[in-house]
Short mmCIF file of C-alpha atoms (C1' of nucleotides) and ligand atoms in Angstrom, two decimals:
data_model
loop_
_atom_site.label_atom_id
_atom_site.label_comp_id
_atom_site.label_asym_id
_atom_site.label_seq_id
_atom_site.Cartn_x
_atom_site.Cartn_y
_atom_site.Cartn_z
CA UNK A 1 9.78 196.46 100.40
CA UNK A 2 7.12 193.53 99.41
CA UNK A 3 4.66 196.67 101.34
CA UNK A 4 5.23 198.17 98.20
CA UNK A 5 2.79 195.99 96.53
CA UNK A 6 0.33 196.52 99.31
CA UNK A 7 0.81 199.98 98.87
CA UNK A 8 0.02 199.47 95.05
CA UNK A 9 -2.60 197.47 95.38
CA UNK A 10 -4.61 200.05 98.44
CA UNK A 11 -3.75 203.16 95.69
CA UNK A 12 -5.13 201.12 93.00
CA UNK A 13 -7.90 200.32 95.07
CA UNK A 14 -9.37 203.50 95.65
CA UNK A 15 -8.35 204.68 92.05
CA UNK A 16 -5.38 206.64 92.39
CA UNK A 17 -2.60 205.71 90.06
CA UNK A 18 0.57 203.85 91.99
CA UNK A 19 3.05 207.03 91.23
CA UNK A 20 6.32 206.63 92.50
CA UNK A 21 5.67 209.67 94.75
CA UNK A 22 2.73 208.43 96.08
CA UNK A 23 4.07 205.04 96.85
CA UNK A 24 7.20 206.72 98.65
CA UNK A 25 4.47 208.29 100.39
CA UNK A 26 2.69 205.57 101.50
CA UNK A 27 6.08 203.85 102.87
CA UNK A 28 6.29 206.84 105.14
CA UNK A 29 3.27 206.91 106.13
CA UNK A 30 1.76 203.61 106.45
CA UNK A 31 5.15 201.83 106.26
CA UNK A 32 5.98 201.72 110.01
CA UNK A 33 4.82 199.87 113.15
CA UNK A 34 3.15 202.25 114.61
CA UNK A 35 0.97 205.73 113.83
CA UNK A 36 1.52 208.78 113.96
CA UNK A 37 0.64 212.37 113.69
CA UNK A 38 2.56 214.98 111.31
CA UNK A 39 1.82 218.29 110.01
CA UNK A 40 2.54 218.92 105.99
CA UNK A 41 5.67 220.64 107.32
CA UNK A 42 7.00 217.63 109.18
CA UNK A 43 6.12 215.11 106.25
CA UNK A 44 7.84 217.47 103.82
CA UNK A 45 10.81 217.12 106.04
CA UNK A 46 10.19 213.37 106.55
CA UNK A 47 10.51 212.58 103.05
CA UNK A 48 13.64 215.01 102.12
CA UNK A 49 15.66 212.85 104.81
CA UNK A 50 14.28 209.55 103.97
CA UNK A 51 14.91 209.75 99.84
CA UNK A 52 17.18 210.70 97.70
CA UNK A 53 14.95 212.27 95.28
CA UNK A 54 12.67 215.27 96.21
CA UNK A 55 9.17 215.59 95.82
CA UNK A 56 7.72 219.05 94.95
CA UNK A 57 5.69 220.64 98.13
CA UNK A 58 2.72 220.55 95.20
CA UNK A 59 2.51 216.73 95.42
CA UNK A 60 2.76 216.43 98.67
CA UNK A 61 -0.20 218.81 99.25
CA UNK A 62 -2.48 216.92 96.67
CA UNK A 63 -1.34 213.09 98.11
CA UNK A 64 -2.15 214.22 101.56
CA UNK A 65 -5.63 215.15 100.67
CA UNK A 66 -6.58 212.71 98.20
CA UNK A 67 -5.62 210.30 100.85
CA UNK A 68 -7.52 212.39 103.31
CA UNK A 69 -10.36 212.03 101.67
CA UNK A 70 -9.85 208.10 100.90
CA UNK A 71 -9.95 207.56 104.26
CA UNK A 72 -6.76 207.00 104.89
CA UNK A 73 -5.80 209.64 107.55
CA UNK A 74 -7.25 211.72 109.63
CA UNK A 75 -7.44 215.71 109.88
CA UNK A 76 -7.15 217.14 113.30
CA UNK A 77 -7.79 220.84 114.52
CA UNK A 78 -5.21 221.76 116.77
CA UNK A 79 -4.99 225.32 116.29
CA UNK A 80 -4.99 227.22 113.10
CA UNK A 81 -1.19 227.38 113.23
CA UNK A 82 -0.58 224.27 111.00
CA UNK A 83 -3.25 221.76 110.12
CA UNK A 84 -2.18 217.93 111.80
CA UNK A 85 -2.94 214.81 110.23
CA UNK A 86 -3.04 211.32 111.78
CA UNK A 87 -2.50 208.07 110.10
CA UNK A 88 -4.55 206.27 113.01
CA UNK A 89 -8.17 206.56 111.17
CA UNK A 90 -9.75 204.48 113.99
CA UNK A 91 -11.57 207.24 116.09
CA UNK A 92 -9.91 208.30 119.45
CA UNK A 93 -9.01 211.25 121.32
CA UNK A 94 -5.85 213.09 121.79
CA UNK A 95 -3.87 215.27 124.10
CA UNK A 96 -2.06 218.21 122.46
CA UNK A 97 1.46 219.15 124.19
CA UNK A 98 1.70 222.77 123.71
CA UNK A 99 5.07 222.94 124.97
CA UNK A 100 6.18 220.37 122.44
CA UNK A 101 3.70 221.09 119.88
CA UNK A 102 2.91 217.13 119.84
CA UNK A 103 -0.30 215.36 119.57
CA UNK A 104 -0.52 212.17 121.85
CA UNK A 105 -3.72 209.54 121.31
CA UNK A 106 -5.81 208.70 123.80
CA UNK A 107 -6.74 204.96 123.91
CA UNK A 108 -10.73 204.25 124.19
CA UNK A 109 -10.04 202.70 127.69
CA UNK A 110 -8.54 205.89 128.91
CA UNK A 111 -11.73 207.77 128.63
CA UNK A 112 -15.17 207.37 129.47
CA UNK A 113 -17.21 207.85 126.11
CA UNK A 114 -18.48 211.00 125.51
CA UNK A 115 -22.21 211.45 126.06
CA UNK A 116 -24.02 214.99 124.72
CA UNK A 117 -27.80 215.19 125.67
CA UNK A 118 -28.77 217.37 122.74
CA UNK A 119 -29.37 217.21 119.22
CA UNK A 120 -29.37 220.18 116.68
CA UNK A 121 -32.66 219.43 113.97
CA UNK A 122 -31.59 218.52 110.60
CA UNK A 123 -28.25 217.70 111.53
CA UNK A 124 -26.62 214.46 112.04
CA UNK A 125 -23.34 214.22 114.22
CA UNK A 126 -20.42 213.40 112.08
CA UNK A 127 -17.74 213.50 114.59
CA UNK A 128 -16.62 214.18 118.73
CA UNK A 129 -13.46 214.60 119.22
CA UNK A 130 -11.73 215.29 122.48
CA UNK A 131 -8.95 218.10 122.95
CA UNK A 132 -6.54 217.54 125.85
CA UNK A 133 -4.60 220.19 125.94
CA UNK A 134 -1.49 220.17 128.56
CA UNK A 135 1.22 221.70 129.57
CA UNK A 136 4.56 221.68 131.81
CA UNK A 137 4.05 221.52 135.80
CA UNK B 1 -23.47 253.61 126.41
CA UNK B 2 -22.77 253.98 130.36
CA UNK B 3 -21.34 250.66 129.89
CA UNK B 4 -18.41 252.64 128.40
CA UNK B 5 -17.17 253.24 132.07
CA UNK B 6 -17.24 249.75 132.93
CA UNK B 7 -15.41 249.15 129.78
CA UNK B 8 -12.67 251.78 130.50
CA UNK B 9 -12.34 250.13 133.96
CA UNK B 10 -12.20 246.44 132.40
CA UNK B 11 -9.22 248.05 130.36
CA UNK B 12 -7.67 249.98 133.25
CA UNK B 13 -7.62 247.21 135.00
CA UNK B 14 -6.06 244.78 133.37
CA UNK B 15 -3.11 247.67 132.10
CA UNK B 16 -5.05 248.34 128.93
CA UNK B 17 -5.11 251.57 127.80
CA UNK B 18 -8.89 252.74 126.96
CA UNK B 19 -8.65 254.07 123.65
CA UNK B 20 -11.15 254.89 121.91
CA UNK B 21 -10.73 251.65 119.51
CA UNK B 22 -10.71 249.60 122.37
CA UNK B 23 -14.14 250.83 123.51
CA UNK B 24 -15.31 250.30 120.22
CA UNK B 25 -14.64 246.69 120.39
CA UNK B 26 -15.50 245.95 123.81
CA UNK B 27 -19.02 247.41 123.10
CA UNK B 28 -19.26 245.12 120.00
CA UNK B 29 -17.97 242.20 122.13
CA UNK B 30 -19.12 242.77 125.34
CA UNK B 31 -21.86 245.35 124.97
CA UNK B 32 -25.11 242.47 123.48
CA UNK B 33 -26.81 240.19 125.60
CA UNK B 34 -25.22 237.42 124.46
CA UNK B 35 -21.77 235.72 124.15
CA UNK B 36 -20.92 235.01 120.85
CA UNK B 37 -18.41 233.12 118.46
CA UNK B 38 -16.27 234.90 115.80
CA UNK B 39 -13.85 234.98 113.44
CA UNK B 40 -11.46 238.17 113.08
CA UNK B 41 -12.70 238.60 109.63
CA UNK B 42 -16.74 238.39 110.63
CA UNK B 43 -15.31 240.95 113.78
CA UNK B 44 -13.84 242.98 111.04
CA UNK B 45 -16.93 243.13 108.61
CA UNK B 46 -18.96 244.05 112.03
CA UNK B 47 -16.96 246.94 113.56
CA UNK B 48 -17.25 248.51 110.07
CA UNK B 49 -20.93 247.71 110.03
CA UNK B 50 -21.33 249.34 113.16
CA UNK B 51 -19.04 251.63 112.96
CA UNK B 52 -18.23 255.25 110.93
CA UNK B 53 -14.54 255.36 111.19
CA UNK B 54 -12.56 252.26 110.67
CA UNK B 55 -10.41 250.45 113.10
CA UNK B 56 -7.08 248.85 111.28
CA UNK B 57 -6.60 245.41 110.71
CA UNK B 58 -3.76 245.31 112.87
CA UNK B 59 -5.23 247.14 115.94
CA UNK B 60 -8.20 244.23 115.34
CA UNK B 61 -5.59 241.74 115.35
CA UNK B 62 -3.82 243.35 118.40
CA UNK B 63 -6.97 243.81 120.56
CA UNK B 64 -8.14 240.66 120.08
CA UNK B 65 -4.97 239.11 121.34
CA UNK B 66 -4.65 241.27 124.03
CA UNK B 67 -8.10 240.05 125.58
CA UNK B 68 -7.30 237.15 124.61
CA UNK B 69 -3.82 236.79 127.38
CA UNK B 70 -5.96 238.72 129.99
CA UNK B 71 -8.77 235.95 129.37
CA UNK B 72 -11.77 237.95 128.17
CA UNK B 73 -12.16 235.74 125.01
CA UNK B 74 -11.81 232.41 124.49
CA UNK B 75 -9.77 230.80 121.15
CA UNK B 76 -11.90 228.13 119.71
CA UNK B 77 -9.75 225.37 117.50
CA UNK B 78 -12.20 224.56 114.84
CA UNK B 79 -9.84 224.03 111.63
CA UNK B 80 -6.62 225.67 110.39
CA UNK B 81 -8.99 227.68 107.51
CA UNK B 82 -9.81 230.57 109.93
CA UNK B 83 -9.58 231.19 114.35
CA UNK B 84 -12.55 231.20 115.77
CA UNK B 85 -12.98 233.30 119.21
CA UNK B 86 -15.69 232.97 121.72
CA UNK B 87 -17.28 235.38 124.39
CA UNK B 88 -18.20 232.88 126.43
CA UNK B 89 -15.17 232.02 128.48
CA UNK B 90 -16.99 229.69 130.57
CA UNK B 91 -15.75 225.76 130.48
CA UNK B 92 -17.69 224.46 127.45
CA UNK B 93 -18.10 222.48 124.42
CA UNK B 94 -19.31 223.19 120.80
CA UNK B 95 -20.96 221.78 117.98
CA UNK B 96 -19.70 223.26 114.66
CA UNK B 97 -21.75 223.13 111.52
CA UNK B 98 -19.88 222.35 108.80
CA UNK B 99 -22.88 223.49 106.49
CA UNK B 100 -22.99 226.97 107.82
CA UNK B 101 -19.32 227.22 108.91
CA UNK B 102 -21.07 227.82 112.57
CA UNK B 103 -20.59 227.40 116.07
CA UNK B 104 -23.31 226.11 118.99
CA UNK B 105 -22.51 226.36 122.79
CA UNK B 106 -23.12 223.02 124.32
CA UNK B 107 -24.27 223.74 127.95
CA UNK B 108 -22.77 221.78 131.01
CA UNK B 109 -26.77 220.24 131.53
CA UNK B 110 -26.22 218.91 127.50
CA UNK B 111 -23.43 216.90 128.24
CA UNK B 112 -21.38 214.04 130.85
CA UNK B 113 -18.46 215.14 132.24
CA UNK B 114 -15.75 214.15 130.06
CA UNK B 115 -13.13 212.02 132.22
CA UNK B 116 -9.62 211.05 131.03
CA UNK B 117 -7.99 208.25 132.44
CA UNK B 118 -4.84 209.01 132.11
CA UNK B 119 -1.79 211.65 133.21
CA UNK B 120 1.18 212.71 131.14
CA UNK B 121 4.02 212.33 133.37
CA UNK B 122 5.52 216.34 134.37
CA UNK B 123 2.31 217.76 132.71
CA UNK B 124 -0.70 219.17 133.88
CA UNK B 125 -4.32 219.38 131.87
CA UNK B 126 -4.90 222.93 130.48
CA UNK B 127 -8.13 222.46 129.32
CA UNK B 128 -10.91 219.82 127.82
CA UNK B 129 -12.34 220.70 124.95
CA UNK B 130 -14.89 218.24 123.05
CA UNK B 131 -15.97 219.49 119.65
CA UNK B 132 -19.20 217.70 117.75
CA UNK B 133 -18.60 218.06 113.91
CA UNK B 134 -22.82 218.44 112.49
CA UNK B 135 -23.39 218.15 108.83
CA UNK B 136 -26.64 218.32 107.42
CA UNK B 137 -28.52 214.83 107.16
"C1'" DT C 1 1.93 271.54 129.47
"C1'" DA C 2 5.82 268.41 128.51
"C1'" DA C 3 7.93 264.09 128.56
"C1'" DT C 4 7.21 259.46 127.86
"C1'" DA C 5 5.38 255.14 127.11
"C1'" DC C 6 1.93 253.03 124.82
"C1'" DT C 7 -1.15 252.66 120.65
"C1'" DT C 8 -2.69 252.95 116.03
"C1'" DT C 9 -1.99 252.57 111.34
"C1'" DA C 10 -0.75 251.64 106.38
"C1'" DG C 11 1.70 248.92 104.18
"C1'" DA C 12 5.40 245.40 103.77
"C1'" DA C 13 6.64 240.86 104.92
"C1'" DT C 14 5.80 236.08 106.08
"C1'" DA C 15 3.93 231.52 105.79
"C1'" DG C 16 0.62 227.98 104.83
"C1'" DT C 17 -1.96 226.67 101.15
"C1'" DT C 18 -4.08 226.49 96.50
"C1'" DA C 19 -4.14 227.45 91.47
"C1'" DT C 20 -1.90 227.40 86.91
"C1'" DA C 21 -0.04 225.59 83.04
"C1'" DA C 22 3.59 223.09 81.11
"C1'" DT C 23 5.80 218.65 81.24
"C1'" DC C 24 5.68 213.92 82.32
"C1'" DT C 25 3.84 209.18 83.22
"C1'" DA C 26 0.75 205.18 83.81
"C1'" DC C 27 -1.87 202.17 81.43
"C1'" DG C 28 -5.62 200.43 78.37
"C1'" DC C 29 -5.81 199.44 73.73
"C1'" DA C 30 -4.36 198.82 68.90
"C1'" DT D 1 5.11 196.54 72.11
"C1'" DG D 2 4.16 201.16 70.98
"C1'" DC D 3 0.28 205.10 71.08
"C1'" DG D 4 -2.98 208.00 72.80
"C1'" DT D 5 -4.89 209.95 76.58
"C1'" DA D 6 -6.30 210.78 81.19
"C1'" DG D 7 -4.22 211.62 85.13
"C1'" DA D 8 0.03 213.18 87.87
"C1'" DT D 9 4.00 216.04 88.91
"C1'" DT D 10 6.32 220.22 89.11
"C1'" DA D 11 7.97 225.04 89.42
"C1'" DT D 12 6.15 228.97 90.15
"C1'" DA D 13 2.57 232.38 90.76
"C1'" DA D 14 -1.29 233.63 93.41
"C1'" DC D 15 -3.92 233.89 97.50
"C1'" DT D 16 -5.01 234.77 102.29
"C1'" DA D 17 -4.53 234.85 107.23
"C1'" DT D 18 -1.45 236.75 110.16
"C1'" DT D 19 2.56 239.34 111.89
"C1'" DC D 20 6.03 242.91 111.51
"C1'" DT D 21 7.75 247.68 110.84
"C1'" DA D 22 8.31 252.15 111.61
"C1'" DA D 23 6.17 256.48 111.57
"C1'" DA D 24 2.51 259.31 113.46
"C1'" DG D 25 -0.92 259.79 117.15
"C1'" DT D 26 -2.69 259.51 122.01
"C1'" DA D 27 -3.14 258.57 127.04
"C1'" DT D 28 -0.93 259.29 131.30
"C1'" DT D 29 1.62 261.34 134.86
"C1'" DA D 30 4.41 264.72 136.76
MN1 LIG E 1 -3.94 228.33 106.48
MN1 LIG E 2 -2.64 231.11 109.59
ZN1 LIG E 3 -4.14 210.21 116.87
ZN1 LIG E 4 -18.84 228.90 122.89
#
DNA sequence: TAATACTTTAGAATAGTTATAATCTACGCA
DNA sequence: TGCGTAGATTATAACTATTCTAAAGTATTA
């Protein structure tokens, strides 16, 4: 609960008013131990367990991308099912289960870093990312 | 045009029915020189380009996912705004231009052999798929 | 040619996402 | 400490990619 402050503090950093939405958000999102990956679906569902009070789908949507383009998660392409987001910004690699529709990262010492022998003129690479897509034996 | 047999026996064969919409599309997909990348709506604007009567939405969609399970296209995962399908079913990578909404093939000679380092226990790797975001500079 | 299974199609339905416009809130300033 | 205002939230409508439905059409095989 003294996160909360953090979480004040980072929104007012980057000049997004500390709502009580958006804090609940950030508790959720950058409140645990660890990271992880969610779709808006799953956060929506997230947050309806974890509070009392509901916040509107609307709010959601807008939180996720102003944090999105803060810098404070990731998008990932996946499919063009659902759109996944990742609250591990640090760049890595994933493997996609498509039997449990689950992303899993891939730690920097679990693969050899990606090399491409080609540039396109006038362009500058922004990002590589690695798919791993897997399924059941 | 006598590619139209070889068409009708790519359908036969895999238990496709050669209709005449069918054709139609396989000539458009199959019929150029090159492999290509596409969206079902740039697909859609082309068969009607090409084409004087119109093939339904639906059948568009259908076709496209029925060469899709028999592996004559690839599905590119690009973002969740639009699919993106590729001729080329070869094992390779892509740069997408976020300026011009485009993909590039990256040939095998353009880039390392990605390795991962890792197994998910009771799964097996379906494919690796890197993807090089290019933005203007 | 007739029976049948498969295919096409227009249009309805669905689902993720974005836009709208009214209400509400955070916060600098009087 | 209370006001004014820019910014935020919300319910709901709109939008768009995709899938479903069910009726009409076509390929196939006997
Ligand atoms: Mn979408
Ligand atoms: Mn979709
Ligand atoms: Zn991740
Ligand atoms: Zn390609």
């Amino acid at each position: 609960m003294s996160d909360n402050l953090n979480f004040v503090k980072k929104l007012r950093i980057s000049g997004l008013r500390p709502t009580k939405q958006r804090i609940k958000i950030c508790e959720i999102l950058f409140g645990g131990k660890d990271t992880f990956h969610f779709s808006i679906n799953e956060l929506s569902k997230i947050i309806s367990q974890k509070t009392n009070e509901k916040i509107s789908l609307a709010t959601i949507y807008n939180t996720v991308h102003a944090f999105l383009s803060k810098g404070y998660i990731k998008q990932i392409a996946v499919n063009s099912e659902q759109n996944y987001y990742d609250t591990n910004t640090t760049d890595h690699h994933h493997f996609y289960d498509e039997d449990k529709n689950q992303l899993i990262d891939i730690h920097d010492n679990e693969v050899e870093p990606v090399k491409i022998n080609r540039k396109i003129p006038g362009k500058k690479i922004k990002s590589i990312e690695v798919l791993v897509k897997v399924q059941n034996n």
